[in-house]
Short mmCIF file of C-alpha atoms in Angstrom, two decimals:
data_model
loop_
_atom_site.label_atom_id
_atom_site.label_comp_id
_atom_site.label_asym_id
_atom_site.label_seq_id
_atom_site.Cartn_x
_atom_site.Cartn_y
_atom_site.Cartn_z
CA UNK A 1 -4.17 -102.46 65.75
CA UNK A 2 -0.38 -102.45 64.29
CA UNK A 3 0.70 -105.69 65.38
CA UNK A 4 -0.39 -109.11 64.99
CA UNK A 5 -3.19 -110.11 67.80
CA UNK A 6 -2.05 -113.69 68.37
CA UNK A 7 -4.66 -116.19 70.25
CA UNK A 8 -2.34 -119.21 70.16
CA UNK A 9 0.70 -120.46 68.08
CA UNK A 10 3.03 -123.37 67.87
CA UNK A 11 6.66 -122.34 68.31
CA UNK A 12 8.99 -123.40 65.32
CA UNK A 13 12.43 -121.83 66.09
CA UNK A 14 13.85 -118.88 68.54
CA UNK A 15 17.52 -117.14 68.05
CA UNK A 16 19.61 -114.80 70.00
CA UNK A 17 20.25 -111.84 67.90
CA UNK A 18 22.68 -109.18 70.00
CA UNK A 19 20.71 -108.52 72.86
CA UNK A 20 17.26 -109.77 71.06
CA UNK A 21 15.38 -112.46 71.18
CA UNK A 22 13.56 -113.33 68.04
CA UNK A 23 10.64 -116.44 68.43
CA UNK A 24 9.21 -118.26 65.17
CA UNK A 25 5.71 -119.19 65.25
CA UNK A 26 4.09 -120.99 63.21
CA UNK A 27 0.30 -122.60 62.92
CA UNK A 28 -1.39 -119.00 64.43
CA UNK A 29 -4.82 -118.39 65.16
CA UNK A 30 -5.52 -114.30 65.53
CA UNK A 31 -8.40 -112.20 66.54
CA UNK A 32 -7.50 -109.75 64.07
CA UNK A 33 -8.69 -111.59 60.77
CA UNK A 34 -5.81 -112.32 59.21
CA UNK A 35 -4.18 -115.26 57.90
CA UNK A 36 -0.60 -115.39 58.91
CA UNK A 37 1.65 -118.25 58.23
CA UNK A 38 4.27 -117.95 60.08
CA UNK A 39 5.01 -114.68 62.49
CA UNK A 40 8.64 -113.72 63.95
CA UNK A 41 8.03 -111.93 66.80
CA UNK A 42 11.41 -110.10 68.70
CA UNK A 43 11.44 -108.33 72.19
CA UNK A 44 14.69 -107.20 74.21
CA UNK A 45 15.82 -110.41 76.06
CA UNK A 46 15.27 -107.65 79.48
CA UNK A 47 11.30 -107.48 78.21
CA UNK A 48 8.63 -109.43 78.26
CA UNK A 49 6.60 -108.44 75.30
CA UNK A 50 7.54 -108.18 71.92
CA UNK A 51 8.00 -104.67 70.27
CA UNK A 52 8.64 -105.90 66.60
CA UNK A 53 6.88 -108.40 64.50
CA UNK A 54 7.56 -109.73 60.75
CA UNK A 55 5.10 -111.56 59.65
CA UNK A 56 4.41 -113.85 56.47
CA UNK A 57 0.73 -113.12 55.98
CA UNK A 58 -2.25 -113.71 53.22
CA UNK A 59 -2.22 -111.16 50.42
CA UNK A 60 -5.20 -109.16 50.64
CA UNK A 61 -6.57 -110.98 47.44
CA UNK A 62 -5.99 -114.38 49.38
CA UNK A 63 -3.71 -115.29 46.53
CA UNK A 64 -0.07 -115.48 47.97
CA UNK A 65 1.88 -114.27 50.46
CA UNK A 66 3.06 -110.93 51.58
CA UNK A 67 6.01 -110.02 54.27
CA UNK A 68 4.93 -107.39 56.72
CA UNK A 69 6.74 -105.40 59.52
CA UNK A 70 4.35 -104.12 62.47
CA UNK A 71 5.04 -102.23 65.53
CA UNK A 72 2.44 -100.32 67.34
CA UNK A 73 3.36 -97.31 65.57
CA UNK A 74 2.14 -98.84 62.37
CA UNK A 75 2.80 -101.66 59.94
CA UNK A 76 4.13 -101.60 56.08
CA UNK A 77 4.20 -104.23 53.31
CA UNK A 78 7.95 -105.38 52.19
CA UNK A 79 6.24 -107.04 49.18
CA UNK A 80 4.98 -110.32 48.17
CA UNK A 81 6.77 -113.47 47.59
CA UNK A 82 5.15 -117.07 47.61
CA UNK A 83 8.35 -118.36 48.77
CA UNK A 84 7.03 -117.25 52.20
CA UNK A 85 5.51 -119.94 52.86
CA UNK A 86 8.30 -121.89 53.42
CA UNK A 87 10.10 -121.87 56.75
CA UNK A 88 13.41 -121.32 55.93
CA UNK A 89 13.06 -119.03 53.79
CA UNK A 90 10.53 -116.86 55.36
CA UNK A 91 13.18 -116.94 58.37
CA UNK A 92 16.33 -116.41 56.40
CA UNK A 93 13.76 -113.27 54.92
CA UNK A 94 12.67 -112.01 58.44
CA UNK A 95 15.95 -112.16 60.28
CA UNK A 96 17.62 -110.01 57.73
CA UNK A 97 14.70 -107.46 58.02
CA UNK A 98 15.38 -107.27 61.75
CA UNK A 99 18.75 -106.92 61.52
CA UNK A 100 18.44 -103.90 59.10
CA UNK A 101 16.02 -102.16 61.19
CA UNK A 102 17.89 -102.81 64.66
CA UNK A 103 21.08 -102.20 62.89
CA UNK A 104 22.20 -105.69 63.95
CA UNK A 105 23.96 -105.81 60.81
CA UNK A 106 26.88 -107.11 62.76
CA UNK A 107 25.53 -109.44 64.55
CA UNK A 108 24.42 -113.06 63.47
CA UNK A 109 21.39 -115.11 64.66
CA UNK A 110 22.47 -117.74 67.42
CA UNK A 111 20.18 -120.26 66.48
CA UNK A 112 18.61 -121.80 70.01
CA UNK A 113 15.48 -124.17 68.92
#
């Protein structure tokens, strides 16, 4: 179970990124135990269903914040930072970790909601 198993969640703000669109949630409920405050979820605007996720979740101590990239392949830590909690900068944070790993380095975020 790589990526995030999302039950429900309130969307905060969607982009255009190249051919990509990337969705903001916020205020998710999971089955999969975790606490995640916000989750950026991106799928190819052609597909339904997301293939990448970067998610500001609980540190495994439940003190602060950690950003994580999933796929189904897997999922790695990028570190913790209490900043994440904020929306703007967990976004700013997120985006630029998509871009890297897309190689959308080119490309900048249309911002749509």
């Amino acid at each position: 179970m790589a990526v995030p198993q999302i039950r429900t969640a309130i969307p905060q703000r969607r982009y255009q990124l190249g051919e990509f669109m990337v969705s903001v949630l916020g205020d998710v409920e999971s089955s999969d135990g975790i606490e995640y405050r916000y989750i950026m979820a991106v799928a190819r605007e052609s597909e339904p269903q997301p293939q990448l996720f970067v998610s500001a979740e609980r540190n495994g101590n439940g003190a602060g914040w950690q950003l994580r990239v999933s796929m189904a392949q897997g999922s790695q830590s990028l570190g913790g930072d209490e900043g994440l909690r904020d929306l703007d900068r967990f976004t700013t944070a997120g985006l630029e970790v998509v871009r890297k790993m897309l190689a959308l380095e080119d490309e900048e975020p249309y911002r749509l909601l």
